[in-house]
PDB file of C-alpha atoms and ligand atoms in Angstrom:
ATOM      1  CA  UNK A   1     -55.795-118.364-294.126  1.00 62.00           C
ATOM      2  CA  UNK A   2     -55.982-118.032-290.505  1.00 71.00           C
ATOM      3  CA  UNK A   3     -58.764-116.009-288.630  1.00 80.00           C
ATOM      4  CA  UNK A   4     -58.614-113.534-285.935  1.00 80.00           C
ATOM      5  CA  UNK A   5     -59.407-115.637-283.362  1.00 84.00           C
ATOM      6  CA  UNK A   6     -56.385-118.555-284.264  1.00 88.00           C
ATOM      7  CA  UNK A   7     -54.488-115.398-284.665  1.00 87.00           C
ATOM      8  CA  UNK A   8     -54.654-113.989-281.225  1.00 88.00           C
ATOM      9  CA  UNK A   9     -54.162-117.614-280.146  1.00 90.00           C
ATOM     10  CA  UNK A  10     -50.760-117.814-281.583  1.00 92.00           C
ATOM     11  CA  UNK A  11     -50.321-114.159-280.675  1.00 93.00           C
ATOM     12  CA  UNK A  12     -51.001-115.259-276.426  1.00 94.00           C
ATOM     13  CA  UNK A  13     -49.130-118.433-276.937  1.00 95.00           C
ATOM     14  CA  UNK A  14     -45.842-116.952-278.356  1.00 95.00           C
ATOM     15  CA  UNK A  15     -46.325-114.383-275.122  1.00 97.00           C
ATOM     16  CA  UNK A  16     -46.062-117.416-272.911  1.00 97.00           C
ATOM     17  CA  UNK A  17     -43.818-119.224-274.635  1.00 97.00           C
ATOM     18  CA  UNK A  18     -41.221-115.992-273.858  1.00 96.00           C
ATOM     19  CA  UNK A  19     -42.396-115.930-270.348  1.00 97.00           C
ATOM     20  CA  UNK A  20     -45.166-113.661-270.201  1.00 98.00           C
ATOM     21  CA  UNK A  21     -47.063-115.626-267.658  1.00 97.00           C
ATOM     22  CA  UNK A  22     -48.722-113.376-265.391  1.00 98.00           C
ATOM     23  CA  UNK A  23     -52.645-113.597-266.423  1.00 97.00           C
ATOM     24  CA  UNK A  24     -53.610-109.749-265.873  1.00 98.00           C
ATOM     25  CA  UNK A  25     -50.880-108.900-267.860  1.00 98.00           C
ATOM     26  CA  UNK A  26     -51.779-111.515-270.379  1.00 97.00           C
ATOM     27  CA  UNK A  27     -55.215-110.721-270.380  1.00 97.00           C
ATOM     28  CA  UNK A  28     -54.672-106.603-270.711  1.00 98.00           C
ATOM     29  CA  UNK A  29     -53.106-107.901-274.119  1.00 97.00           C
ATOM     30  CA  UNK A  30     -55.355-109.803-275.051  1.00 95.00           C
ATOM     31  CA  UNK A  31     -57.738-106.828-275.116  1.00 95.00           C
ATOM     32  CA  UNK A  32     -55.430-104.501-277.209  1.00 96.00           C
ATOM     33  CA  UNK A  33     -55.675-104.606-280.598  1.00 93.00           C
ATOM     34  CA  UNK A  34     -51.907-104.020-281.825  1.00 94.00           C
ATOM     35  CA  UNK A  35     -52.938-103.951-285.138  1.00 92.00           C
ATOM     36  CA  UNK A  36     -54.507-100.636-284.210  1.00 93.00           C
ATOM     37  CA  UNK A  37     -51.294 -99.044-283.417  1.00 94.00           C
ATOM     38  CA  UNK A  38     -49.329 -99.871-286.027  1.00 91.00           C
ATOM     39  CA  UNK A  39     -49.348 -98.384-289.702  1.00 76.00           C
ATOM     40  CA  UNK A  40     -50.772 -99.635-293.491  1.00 77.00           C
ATOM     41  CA  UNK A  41     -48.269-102.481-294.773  1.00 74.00           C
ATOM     42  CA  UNK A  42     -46.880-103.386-291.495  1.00 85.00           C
ATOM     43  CA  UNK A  43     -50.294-104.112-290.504  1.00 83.00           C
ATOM     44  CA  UNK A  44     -50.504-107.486-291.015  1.00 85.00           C
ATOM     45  CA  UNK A  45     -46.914-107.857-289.014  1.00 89.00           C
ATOM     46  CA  UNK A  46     -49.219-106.996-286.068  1.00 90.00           C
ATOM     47  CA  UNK A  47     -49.312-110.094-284.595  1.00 90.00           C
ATOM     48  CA  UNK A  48     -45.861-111.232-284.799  1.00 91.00           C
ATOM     49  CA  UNK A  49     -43.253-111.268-282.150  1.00 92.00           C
ATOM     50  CA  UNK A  50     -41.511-108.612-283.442  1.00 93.00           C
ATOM     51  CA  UNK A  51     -40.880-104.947-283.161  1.00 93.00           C
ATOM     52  CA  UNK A  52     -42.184-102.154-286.014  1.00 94.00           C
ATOM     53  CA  UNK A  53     -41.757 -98.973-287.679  1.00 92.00           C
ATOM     54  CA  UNK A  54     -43.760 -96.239-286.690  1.00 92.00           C
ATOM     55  CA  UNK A  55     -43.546 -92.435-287.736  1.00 91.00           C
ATOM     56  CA  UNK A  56     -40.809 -90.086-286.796  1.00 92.00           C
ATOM     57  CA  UNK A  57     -38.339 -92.609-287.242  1.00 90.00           C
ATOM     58  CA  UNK A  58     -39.523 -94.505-283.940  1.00 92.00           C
ATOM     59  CA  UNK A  59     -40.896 -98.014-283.467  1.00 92.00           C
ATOM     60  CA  UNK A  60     -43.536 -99.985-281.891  1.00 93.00           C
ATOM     61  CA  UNK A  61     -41.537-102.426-279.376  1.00 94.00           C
ATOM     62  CA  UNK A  62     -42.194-106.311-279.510  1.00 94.00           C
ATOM     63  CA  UNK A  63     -44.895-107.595-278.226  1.00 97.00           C
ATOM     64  CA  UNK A  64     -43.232-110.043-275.778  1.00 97.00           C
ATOM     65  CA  UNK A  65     -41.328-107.366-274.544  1.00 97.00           C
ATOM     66  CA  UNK A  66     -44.081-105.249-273.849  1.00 98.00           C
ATOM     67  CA  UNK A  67     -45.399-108.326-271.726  1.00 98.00           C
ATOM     68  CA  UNK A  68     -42.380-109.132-270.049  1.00 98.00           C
ATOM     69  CA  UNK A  69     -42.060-105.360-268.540  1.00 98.00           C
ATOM     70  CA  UNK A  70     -45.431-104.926-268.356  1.00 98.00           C
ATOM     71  CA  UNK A  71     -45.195-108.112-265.908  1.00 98.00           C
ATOM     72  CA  UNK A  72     -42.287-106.587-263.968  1.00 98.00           C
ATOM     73  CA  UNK A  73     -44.235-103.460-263.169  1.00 98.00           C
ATOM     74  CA  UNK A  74     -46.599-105.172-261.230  1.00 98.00           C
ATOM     75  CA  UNK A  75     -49.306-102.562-261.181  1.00 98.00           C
ATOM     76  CA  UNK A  76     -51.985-102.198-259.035  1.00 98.00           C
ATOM     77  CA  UNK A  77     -55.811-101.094-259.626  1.00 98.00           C
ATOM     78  CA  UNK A  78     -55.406 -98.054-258.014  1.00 98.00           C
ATOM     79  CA  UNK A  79     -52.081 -97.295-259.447  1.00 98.00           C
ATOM     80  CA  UNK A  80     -51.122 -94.259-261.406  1.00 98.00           C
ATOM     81  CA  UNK A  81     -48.426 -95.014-263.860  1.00 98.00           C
ATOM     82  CA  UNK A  82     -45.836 -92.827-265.692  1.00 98.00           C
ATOM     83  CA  UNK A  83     -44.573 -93.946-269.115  1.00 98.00           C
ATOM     84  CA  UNK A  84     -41.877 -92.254-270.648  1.00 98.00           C
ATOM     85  CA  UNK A  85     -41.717 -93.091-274.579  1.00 98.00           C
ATOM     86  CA  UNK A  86     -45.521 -92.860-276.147  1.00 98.00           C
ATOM     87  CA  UNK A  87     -44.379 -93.821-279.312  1.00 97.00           C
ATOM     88  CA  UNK A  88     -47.600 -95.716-281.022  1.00 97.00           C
ATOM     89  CA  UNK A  89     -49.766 -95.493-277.896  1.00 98.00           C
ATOM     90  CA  UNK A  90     -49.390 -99.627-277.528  1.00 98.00           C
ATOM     91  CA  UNK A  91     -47.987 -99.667-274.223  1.00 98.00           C
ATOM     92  CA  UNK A  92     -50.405 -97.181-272.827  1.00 98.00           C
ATOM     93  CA  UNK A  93     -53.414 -99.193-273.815  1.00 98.00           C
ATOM     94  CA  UNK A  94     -52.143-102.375-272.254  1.00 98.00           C
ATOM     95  CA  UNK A  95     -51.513-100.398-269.181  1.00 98.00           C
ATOM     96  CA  UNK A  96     -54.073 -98.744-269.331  1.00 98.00           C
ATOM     97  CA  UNK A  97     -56.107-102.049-268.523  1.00 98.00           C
ATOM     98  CA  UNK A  98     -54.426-102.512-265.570  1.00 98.00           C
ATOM     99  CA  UNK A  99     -53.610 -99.586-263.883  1.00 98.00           C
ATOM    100  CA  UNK A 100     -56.284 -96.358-262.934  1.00 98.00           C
ATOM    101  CA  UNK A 101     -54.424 -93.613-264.825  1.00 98.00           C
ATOM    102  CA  UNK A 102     -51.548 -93.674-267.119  1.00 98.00           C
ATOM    103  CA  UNK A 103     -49.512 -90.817-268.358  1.00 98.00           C
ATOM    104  CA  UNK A 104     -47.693 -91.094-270.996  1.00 98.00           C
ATOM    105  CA  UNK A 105     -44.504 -88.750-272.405  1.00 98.00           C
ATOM    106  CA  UNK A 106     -43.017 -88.107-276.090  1.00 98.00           C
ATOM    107  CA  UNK A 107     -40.568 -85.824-277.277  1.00 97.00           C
ATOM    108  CA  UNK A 108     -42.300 -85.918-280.906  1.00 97.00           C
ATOM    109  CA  UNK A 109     -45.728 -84.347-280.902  1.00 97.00           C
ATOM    110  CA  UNK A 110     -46.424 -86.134-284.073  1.00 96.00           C
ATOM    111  CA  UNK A 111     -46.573 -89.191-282.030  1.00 97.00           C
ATOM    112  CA  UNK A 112     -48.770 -87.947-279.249  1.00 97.00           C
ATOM    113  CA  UNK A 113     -51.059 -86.772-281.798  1.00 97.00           C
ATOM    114  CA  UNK A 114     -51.346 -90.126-283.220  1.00 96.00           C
ATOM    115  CA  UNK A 115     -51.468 -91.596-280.251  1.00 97.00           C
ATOM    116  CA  UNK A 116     -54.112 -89.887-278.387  1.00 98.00           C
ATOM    117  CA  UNK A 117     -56.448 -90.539-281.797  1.00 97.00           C
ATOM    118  CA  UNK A 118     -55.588 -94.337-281.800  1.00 97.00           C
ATOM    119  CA  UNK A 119     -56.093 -94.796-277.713  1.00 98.00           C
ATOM    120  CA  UNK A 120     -59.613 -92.288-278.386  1.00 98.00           C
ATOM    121  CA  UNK A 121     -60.531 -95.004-280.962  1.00 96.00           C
ATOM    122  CA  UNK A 122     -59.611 -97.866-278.722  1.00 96.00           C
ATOM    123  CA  UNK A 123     -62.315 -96.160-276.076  1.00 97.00           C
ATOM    124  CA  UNK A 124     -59.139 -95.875-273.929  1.00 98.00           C
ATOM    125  CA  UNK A 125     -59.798 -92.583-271.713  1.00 97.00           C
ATOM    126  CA  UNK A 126     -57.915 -93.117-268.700  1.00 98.00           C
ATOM    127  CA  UNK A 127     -54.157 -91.948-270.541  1.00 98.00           C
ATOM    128  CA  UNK A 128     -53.142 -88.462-270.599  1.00 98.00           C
ATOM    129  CA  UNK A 129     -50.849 -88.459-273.463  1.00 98.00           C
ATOM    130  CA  UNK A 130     -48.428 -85.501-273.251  1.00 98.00           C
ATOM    131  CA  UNK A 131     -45.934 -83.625-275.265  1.00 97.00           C
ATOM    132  CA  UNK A 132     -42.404 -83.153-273.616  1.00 97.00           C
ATOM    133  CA  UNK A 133     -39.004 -84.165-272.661  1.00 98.00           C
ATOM    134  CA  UNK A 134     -39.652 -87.171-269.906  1.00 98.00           C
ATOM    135  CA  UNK A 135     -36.209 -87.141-269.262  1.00 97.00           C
ATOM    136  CA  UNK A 136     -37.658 -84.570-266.596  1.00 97.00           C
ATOM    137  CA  UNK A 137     -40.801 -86.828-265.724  1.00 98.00           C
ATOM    138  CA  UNK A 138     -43.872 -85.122-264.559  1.00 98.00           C
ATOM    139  CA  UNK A 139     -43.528 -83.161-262.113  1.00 97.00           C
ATOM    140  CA  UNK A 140     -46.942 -81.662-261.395  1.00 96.00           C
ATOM    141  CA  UNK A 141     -48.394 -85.286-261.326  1.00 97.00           C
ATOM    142  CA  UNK A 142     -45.737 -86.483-259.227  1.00 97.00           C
ATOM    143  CA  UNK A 143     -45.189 -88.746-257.330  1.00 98.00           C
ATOM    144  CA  UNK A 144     -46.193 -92.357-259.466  1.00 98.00           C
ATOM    145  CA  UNK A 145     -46.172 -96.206-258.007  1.00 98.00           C
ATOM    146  CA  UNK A 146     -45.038 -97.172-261.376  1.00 98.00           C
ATOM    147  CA  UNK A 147     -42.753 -95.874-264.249  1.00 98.00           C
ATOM    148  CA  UNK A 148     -42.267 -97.930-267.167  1.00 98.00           C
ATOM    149  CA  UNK A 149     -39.096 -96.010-269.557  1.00 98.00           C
ATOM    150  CA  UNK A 150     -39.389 -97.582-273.046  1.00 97.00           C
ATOM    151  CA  UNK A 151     -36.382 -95.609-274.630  1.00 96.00           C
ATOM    152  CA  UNK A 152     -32.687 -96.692-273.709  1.00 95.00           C
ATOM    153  CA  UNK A 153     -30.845 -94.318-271.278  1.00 94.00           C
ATOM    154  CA  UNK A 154     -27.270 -94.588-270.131  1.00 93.00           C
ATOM    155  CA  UNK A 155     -28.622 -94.667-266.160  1.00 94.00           C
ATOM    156  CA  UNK A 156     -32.042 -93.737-264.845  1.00 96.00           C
ATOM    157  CA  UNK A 157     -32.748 -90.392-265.070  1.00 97.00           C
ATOM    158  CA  UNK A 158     -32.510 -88.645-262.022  1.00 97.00           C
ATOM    159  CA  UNK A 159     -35.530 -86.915-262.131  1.00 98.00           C
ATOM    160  CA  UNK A 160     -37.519 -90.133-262.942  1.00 98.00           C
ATOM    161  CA  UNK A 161     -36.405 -91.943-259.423  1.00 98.00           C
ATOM    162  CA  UNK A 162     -37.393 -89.346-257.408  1.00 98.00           C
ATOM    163  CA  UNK A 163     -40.859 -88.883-258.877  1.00 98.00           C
ATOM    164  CA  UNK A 164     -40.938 -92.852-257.753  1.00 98.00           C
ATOM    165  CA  UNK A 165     -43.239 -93.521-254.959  1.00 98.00           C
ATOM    166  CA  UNK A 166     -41.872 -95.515-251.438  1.00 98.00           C
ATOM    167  CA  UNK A 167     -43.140 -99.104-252.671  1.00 97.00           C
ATOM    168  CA  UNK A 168     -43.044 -98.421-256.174  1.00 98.00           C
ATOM    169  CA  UNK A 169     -41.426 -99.752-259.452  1.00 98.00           C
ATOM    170  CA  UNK A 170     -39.908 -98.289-262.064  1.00 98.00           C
ATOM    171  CA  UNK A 171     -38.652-100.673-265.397  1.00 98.00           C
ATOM    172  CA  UNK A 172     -36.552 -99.228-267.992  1.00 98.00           C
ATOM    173  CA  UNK A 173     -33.712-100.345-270.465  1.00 97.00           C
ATOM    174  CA  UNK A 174     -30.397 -99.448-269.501  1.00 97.00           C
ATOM    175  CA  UNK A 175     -26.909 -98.927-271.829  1.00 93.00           C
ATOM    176  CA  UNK A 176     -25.434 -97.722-274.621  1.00 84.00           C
ATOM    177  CA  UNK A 177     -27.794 -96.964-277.539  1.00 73.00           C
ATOM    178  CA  UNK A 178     -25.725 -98.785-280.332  1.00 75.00           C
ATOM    179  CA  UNK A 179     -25.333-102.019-278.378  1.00 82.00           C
ATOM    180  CA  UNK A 180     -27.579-104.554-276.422  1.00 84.00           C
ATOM    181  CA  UNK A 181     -29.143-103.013-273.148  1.00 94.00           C
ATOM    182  CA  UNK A 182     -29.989-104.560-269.632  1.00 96.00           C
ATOM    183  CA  UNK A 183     -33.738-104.431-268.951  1.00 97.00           C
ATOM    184  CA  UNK A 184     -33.433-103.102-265.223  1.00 97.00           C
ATOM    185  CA  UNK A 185     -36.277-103.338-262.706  1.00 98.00           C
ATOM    186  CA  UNK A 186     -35.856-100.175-259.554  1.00 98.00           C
ATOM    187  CA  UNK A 187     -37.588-100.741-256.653  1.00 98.00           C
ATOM    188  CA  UNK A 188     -37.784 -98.745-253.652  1.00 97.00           C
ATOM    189  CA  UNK A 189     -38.384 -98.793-250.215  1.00 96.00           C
ATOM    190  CA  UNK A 190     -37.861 -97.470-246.589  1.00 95.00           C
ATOM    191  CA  UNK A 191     -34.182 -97.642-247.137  1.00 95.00           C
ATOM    192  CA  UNK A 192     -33.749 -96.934-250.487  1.00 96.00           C
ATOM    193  CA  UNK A 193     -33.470 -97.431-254.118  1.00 97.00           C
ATOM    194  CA  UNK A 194     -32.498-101.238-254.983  1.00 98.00           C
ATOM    195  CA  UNK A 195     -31.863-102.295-258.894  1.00 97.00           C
ATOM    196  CA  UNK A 196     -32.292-105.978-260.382  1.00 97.00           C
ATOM    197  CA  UNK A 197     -30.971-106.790-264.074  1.00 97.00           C
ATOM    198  CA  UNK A 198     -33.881-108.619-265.415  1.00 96.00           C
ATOM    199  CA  UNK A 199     -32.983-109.656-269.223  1.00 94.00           C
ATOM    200  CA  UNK A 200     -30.770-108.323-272.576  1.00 94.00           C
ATOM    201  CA  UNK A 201     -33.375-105.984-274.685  1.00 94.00           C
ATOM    202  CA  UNK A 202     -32.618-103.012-277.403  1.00 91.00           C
ATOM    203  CA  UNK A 203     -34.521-100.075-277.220  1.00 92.00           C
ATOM    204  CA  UNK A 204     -34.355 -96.925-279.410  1.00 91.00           C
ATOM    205  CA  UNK A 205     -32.175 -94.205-277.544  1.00 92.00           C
ATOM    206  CA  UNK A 206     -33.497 -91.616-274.407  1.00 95.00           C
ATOM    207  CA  UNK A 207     -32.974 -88.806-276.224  1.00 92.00           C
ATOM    208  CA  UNK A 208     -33.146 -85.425-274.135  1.00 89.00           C
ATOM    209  CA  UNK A 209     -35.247 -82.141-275.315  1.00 86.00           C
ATOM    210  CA  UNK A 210     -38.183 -82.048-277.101  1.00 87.00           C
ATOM    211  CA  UNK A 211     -38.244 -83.099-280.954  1.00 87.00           C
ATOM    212  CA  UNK A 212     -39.213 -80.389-283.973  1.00 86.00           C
ATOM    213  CA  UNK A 213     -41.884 -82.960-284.870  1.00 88.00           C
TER     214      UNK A 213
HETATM  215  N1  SAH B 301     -43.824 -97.532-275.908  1.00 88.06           N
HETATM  216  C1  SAH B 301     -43.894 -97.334-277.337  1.00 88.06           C
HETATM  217  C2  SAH B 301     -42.582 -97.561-278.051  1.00 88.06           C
HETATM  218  C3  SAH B 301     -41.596 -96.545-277.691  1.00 88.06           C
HETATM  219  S1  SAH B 301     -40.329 -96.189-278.864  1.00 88.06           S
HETATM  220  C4  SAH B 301     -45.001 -98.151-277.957  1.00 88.06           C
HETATM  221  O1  SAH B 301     -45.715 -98.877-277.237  1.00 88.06           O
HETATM  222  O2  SAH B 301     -45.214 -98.040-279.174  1.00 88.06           O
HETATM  223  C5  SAH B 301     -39.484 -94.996-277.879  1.00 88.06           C
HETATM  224  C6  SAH B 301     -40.164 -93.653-277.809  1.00 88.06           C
HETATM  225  O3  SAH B 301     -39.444 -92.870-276.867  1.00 88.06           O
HETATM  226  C7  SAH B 301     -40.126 -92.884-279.115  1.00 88.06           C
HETATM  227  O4  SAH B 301     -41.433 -92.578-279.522  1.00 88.06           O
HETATM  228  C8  SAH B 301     -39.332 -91.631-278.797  1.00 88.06           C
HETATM  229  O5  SAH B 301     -39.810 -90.467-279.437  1.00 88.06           O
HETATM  230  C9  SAH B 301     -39.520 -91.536-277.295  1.00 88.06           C
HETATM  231  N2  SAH B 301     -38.502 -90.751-276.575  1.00 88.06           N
HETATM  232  C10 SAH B 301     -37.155 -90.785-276.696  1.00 88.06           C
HETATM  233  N3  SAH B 301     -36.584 -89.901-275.844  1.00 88.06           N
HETATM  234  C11 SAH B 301     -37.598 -89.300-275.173  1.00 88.06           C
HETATM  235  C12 SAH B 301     -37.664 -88.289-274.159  1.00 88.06           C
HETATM  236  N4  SAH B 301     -36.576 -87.696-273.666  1.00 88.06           N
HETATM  237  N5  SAH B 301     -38.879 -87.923-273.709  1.00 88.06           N
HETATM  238  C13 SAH B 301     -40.017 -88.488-274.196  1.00 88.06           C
HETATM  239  N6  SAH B 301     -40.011 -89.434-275.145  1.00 88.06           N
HETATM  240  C14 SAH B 301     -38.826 -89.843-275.633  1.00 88.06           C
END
């Protein structure tokens, strides 16, 4: 048997061992339970470099994936950050460490109500969880330094990029929904939008509308 403690040791050390390097981002996940945001059996999965099932059909993205885009958003203290995919809430909470506000978007309203319970339990009140189609972003909060996109679109949503600030980043997967996807970091500046390919990830689909769940 193996404690908490050795377990969150393991848990930091597989981070770094896939390149999650950066200490704020390390130490934002270090503070996040993940076993909070994901369900009965798969509970004791928590800690494993892997992603889960969570309700409406949805999952919980791996851990070292969470790190590794986490890192490439870069945020700020006085940030205010746009997810688009709330899924379990997991995300949120590790940004939520980092950055002053998060908002965070899902087309299932199951999700957001599970969400905003788990990140309430966490004492996490700095994310606005909402219930919508993100494909749109947010307008009335508009405009964000960062948007992280944790759902797979074909391209960026238009919408999203222009609700990007001048200096800001914006990380989402990128491709077809069936077959491996390009993580893709967006930056942009004085002149523009520019677009790096960071590394091969697979995401559950951008879907557009709003779910009947
Ligand atoms: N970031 C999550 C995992 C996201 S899974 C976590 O930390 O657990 C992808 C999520 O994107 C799903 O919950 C799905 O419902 C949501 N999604 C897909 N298309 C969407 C859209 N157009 N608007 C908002 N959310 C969307």
């Amino acid at each position: 048997m193996i404690d908490d403690a050795e377990r969150k040791m393991q848990f930091l050390f597989a981070l770094r061992s896939k390149g999650v390097t950066d200490p704020r981002t390390l130490g934002a996940m270090e503070k996040v339970d993940r076993g909070a945001f994901v369900r009965g059996h798969f509970a004791d999965r928590a800690y494993d470099d892997m992603p889960l099932p969570i309700s409406c059909g949805q999952t919980i993205s791996q851990p070292s994936v969470v790190g590794l885009m986490t890192q490439a958003l870069n945020v700020q203290p006085r940030d205010k950050v746009l997810e688009v995919g709330t899924g379990s809430g997991y995300q949120a909470a590790v940004l939520s460490h980092l950055a002053r506000r998060v908002y965070t978007v899902d087309r299932h309203r199951t999700l957001v109500r599970e969400a905003e319970k788990r990140l309430a339990a966490q004492d996490i009140h700095n994310v606005t969880v909402v219930s919508g189609d993100g494909c749109f972003g947010l307008p009335d909060q508009a405009p964000f330094d960062r948007i992280i996109v944790t759902a797979a679109a074909e391209d960026p949503p238009g919408p999203l990029l222009a609700q990007l600030k001048t200096g800001g980043i914006m990380v989402l997967p990128v491709g077809q929904s069936d077959a491996v996807q390009s993580l893709i970091k967006v930056t942009r500046d004085e002149d523009g939008l520019n677009y790096h390919e960071l590394l091969p990830v697979r995401f559950v689909p951008l879907v557009e509308g709003t779910a009947t769940d």
